[in-house]
Coordinates of C-alpha atoms in Angstrom, one line a residue:
Chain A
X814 CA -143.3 -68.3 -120.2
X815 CA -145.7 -71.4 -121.0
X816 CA -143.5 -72.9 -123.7
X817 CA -140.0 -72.7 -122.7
X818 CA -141.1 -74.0 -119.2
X819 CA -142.8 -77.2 -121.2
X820 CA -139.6 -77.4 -123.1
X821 CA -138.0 -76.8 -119.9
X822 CA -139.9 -79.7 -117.9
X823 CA -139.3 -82.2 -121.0
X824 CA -135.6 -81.0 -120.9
X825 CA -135.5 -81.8 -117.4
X826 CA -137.6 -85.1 -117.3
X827 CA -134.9 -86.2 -120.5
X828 CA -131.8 -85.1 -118.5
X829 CA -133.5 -87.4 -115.2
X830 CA -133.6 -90.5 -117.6
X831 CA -130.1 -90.0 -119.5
X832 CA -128.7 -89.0 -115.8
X833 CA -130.2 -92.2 -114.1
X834 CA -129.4 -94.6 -116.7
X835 CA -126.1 -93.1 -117.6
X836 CA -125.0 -92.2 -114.0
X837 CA -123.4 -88.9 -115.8
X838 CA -124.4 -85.3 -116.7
X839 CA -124.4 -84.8 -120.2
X840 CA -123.5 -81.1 -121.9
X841 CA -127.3 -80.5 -122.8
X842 CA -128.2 -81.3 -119.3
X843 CA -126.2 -78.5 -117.3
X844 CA -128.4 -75.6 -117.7
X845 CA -130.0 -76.0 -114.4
X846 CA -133.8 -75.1 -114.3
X847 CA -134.6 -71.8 -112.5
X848 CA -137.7 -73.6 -110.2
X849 CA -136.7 -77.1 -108.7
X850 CA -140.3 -77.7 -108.8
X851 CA -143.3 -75.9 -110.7
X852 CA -146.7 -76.9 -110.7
X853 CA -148.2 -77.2 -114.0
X854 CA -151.2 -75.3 -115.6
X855 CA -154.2 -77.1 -116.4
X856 CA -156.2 -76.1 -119.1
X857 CA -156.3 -75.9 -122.5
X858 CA -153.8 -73.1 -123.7
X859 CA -154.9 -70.5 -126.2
X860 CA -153.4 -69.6 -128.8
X861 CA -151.9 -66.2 -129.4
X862 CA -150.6 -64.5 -132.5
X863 CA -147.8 -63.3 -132.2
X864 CA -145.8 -61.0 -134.4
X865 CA -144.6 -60.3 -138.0
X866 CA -145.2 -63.8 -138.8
X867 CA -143.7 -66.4 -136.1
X868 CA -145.3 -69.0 -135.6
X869 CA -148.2 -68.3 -132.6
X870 CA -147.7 -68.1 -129.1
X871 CA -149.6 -69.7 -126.6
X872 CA -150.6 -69.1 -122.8
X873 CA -151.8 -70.9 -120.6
X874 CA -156.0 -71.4 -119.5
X875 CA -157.1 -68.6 -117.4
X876 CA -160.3 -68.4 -115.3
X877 CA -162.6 -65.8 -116.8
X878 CA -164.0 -62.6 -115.6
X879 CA -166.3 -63.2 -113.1
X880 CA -168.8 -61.2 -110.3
X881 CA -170.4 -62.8 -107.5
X882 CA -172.0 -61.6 -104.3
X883 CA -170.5 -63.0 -101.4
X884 CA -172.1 -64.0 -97.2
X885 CA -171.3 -60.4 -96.2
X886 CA -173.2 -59.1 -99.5
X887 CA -169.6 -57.7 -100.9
X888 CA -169.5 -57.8 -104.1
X889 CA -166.3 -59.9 -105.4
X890 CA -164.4 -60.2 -109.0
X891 CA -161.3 -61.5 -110.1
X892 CA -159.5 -58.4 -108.2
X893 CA -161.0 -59.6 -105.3
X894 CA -157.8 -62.0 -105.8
X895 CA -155.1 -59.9 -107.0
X896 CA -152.1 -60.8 -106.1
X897 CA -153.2 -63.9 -104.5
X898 CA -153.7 -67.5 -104.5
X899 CA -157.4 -69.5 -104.2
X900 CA -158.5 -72.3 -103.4
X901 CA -162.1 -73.1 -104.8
X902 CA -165.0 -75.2 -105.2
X903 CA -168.4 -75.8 -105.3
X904 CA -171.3 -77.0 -102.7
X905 CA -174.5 -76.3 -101.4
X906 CA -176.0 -75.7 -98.0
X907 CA -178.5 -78.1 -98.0
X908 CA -176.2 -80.9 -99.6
X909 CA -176.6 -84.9 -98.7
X910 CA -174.2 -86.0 -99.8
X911 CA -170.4 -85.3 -100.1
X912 CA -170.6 -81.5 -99.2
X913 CA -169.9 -81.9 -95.2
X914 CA -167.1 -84.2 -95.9
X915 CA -165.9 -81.4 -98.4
X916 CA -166.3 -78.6 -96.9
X917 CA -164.7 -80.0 -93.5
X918 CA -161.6 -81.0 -95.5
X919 CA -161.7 -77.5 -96.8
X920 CA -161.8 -76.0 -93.2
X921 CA -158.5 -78.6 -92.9
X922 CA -156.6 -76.5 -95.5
X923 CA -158.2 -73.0 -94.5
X924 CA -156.9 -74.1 -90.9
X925 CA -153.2 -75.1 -92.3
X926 CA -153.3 -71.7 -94.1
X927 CA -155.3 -69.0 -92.0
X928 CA -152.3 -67.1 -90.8
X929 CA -151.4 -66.2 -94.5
X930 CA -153.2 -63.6 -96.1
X931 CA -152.0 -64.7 -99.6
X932 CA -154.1 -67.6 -99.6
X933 CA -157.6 -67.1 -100.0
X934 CA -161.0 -69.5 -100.1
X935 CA -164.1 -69.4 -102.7
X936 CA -166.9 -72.0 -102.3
X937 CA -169.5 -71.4 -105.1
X938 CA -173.1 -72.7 -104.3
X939 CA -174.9 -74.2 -106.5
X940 CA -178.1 -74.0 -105.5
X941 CA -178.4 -70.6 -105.6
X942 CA -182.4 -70.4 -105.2
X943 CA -181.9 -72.0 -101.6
X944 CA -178.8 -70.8 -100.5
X945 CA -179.7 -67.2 -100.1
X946 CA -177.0 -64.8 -98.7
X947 CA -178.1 -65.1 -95.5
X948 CA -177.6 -68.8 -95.8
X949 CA -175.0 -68.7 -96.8
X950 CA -173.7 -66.5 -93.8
X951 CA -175.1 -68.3 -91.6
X952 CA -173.5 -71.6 -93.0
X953 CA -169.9 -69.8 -92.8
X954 CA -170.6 -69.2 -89.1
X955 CA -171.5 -72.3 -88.2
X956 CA -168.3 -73.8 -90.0
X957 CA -166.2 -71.2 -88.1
X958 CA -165.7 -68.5 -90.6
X959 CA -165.7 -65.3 -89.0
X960 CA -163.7 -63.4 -91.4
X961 CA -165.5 -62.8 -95.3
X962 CA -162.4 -61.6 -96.9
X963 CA -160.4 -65.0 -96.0
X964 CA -162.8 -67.4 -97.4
X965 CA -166.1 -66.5 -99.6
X966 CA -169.2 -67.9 -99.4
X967 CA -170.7 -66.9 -102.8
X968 CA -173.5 -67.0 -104.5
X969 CA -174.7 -65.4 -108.5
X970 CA -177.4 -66.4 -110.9
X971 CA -177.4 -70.2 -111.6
X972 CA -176.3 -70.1 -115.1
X973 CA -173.3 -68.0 -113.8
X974 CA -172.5 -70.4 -111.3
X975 CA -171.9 -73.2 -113.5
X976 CA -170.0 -71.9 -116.2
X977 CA -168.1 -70.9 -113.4
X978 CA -167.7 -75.0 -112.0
X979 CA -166.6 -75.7 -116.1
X980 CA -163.9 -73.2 -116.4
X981 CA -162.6 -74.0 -112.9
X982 CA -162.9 -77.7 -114.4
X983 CA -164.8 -78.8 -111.2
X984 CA -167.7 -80.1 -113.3
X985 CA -171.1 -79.1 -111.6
X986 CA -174.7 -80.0 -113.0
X987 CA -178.3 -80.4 -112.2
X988 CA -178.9 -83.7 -112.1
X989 CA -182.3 -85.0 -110.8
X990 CA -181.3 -88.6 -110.3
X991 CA -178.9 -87.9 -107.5
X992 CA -179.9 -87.1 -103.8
X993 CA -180.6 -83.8 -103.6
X994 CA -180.7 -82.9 -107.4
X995 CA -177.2 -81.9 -108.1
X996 CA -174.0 -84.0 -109.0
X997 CA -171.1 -82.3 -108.7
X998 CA -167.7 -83.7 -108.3
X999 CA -165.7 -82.3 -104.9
X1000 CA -163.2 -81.2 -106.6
X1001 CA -160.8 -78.5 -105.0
X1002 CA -159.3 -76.2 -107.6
X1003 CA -156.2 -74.3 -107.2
X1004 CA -155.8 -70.7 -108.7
X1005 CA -152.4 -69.0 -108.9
X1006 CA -152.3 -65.0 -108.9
X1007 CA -152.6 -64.7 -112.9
X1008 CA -156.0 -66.9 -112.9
X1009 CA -154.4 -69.9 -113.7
X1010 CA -155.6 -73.4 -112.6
X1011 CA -152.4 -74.7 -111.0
X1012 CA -154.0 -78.0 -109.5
X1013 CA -157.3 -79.9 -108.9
X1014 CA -157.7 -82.7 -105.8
X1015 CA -160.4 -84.8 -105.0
X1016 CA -162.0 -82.9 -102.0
X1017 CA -163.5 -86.1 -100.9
X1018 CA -160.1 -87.8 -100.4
X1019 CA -157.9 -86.9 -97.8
X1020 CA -154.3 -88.0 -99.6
X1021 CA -155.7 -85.7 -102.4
X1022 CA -156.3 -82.9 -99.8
X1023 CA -152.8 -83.7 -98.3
X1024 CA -151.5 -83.3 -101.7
X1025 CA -153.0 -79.4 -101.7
X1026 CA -151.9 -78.8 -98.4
X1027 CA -148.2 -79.6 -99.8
X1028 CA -148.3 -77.9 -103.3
X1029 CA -149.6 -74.8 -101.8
X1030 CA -146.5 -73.9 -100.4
X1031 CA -144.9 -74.6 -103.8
X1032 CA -147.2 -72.2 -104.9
X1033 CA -146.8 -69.3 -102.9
X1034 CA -142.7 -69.8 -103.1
X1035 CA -143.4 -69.6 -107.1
X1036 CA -145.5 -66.5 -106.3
X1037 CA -142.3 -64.6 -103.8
X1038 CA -139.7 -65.2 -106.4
X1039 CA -141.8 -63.9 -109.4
X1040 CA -142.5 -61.0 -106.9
X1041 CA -138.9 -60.7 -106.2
X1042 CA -137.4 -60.8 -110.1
X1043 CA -140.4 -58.3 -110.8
X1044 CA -138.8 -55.7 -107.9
X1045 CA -135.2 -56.0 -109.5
Chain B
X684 CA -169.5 -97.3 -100.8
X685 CA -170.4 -100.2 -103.2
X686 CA -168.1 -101.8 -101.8
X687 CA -168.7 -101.0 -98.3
X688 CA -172.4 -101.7 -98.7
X689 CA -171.3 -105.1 -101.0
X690 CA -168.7 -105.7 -97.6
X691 CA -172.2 -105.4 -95.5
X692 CA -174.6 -107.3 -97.3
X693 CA -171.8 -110.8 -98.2
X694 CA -171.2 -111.2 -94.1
X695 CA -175.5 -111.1 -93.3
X696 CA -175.5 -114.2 -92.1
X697 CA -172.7 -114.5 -89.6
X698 CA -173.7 -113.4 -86.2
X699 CA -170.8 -111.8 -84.9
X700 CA -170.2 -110.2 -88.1
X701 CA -173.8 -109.0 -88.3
X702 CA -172.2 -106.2 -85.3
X703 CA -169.4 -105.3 -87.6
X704 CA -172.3 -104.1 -90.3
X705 CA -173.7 -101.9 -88.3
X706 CA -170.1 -100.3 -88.1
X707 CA -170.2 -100.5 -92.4
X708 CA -173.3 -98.8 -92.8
X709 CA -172.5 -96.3 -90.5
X710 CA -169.0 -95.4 -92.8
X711 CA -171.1 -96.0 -95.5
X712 CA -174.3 -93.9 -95.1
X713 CA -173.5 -91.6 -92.0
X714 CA -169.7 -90.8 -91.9
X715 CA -169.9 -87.9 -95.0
X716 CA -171.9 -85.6 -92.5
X717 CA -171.5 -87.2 -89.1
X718 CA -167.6 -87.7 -89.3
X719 CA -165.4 -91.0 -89.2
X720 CA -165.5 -90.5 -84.9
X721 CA -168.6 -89.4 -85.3
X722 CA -167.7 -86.1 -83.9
X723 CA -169.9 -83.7 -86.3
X724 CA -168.6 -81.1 -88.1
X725 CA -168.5 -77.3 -86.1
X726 CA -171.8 -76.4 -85.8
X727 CA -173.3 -77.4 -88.9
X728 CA -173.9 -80.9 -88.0
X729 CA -174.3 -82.4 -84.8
X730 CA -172.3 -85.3 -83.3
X731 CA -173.5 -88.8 -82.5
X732 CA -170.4 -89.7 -80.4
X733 CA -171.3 -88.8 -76.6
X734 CA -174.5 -87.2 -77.7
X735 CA -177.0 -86.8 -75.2
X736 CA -180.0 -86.5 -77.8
X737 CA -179.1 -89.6 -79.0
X738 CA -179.2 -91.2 -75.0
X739 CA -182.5 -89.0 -74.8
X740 CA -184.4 -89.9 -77.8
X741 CA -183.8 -93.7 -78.1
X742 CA -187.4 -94.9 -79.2
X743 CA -187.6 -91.8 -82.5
X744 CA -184.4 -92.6 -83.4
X745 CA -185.4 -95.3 -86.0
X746 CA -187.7 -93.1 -87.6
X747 CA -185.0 -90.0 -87.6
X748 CA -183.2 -92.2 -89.7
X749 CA -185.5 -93.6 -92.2
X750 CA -187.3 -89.7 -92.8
X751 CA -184.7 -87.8 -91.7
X752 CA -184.5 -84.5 -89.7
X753 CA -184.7 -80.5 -90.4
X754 CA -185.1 -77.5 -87.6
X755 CA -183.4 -76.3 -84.8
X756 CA -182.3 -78.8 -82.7
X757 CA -180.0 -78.6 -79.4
X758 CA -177.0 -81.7 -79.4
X759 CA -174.9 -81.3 -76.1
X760 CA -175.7 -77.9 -75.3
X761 CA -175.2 -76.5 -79.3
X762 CA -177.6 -75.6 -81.7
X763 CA -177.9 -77.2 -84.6
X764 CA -180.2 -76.0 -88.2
X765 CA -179.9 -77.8 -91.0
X766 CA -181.0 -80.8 -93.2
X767 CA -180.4 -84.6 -92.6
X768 CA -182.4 -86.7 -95.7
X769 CA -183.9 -89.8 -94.8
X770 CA -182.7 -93.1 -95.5
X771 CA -185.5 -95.4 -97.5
X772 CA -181.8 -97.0 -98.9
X773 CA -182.2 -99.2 -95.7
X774 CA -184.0 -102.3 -94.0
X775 CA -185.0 -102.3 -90.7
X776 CA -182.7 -104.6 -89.7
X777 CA -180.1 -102.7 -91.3
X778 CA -181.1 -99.8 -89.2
X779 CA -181.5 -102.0 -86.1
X780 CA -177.8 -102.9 -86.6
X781 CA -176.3 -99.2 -87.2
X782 CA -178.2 -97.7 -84.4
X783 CA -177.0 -100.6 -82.2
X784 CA -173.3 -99.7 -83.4
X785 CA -173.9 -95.9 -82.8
X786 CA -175.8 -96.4 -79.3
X787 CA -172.8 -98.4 -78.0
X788 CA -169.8 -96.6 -79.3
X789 CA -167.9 -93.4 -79.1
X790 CA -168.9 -92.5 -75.7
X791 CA -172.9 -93.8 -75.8
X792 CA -173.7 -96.4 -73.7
X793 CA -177.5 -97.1 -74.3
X794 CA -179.5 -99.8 -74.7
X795 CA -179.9 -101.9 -78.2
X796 CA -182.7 -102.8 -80.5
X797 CA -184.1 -105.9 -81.2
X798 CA -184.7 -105.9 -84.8
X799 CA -188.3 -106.8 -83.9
X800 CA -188.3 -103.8 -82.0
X801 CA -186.8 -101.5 -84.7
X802 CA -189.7 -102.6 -87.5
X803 CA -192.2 -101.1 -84.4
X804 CA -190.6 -98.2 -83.9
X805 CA -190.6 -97.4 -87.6
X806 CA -193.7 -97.8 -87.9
X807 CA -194.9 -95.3 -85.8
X808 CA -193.8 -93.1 -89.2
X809 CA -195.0 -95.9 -92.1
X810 CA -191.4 -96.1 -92.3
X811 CA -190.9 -100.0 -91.6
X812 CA -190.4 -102.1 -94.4
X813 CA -191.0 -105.8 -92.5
X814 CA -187.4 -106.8 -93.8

């Protein structure tokens, strides 16, 4: 599905040009695209074989396999997500820096999105030695966050953690020159029902957070119709 | 915030923009946690807009900002517990200037500091740097 919808998105982007500058459709151009728009998947694809000799397939980056523990001491994997959509990222309790400003523009899109129960939250920490579960409860109470199974606060061995912040490409490292002796980025990643990255916003900027808060949607219409061709 | 601070430091020596600094350290240093309004965020940190701590505690309030502040503490009724670091990223009569924007905006109506009377206040913690 990853290479005809590339071909697909060149064909249309092609077809926009010839159409604006030429003002008429041309025969190649009238095989409409099935999704007006599609948000793209970051990551680099792997490579598949595929059989008897073609040439190999590829598929988009997934997010890996991963278990956590999260401020209810649940125990959460990738099936924690099945069949929905994520929005993650990465923080820490005792942050002083950007983490307050992140997490409240977080709480922004968890507000937009509460009433849906296809859209779910995952904030990482990564300072796992501080942030102990009951931290990390407490911290979800105090930002509002009654309900575990909408939006995780989770925690897992350090080294677990950050391989996590690479493959979600939200880059995440000890750094002892900063304040508070992590760097991380703010970045807000966003995970379609089949593990794939399907955007990444600055969590620190609020256009960028608007810019979630209007793909999302896009998303989750993506997410019905694949539903509803799977049914037929 | 390079630039903001940059902003801060080029208009220094004009008076009446010397009141607008205050207001650029404050976006600068404070707004992250404390919020644009300075309304706080839930009830993970407290607000500074309309906060009676901040009518109530006037002369520790230079020192809260050059060390910092951790434990429980009550903000207009709420409890707050968690971490604020310390500012030693600051003069005195930087602080001077952002306390006098905070204690005369957003709802607080208290009384200003000399910068004279910041650098004494600070040092009541070691935390005044003469400047």
């Amino acid at each position: 599905m990853n290479i005809p919808f590339l071909r697909s998105v060149g064909h249309l982007l092609l077809c926009m040009v010839v159409i604006a500058s030429a003002g008429l459709t041309l025969p190649g151009c009238t095989q409409k695209p099935t999704q007006e728009t599609h948000l793209p998947y970051l990551g680099e694809p792997e490579l598949v074989a595929s059989t008897a000799g073609a040439a190999p397939d590829t598929v988009p980056y997934t997010v890996p396999s991963f278990t956590l523990t999260n401020q209810d001491r649940q125990t959460i994997t990738n099936q924690t997500f099945a069949g929905k959509v994520y929005v993650t990222d990465f923080f820490f309790a005792t942050c002083p820096s950007i983490c307050p400003k992140m997490q409240s523009e977080l709480l922004r899109v968890y507000e937009q999105f509460k009433g849906n129960p296809n859209v779910l939250f995952l904030s990482h920490t990564i300072d796992p030695a501080h942030d102990s579960i009951p931290v990390l409860r407490d911290y979800a109470e105090r930002l509002g966050i009654k309900d575990a199974s909408r939006w995780h606060f989770a925690t897992a061995p350090h080294d677990t953690i950050f391989a996590l912040a690479r493959a979600y490409m939200t880059a995440a490292q000890v750094d002892k020159g900063v304040v508070g002796g992590y760097a991380h980025s703010g970045t807000f990643a966003l995970i379609d029902s089949h593990r794939r990255i399907r955007g990444l916003y600055d969590g620190m900027e609020k256009t960028e957070v608007d810019r979630l808060i209007k793909e999302l949607p896009e998303l989750l219409k993506e997410e019905a119709n694949a539903r509803a061709t799977a049914a037929k | 915030m390079v630039l903001g601070l940059a902003v801060a430091l080029g208009l220094n020596g004009c008076f009446t923009e010397r009141r607008n600094e205050g207001a650029q350290l404050y976006a600068s240093h404070c707004a992250n946690c404390h919020g644009e309004q300075g309304q706080g965020l839930k009830r993970l940190i407290p607000p500074v807009a309309a906060s009676d701590y901040v009518a109530q505690h006037r002369a520790d309030l230079p020192c809260l900002i050059r060390k910092g502040m951790r434990g429980v503490v009550v903000v207009n009724g709420v409890e707050y517990n968690q971490v604020m670091p310390g500012h030693d990223d600051l003069t005195d009569s930087q602080i001077a200037n952002l306390l006098n924007f905070v204690q005369q905006n957003w709802g607080n109506k208290n009384q200003a500091y000399t910068i004279h009377e910041a650098s004494e206040l600070l040092g009541h913690c070691n935390g005044s740097d003469g400047q």
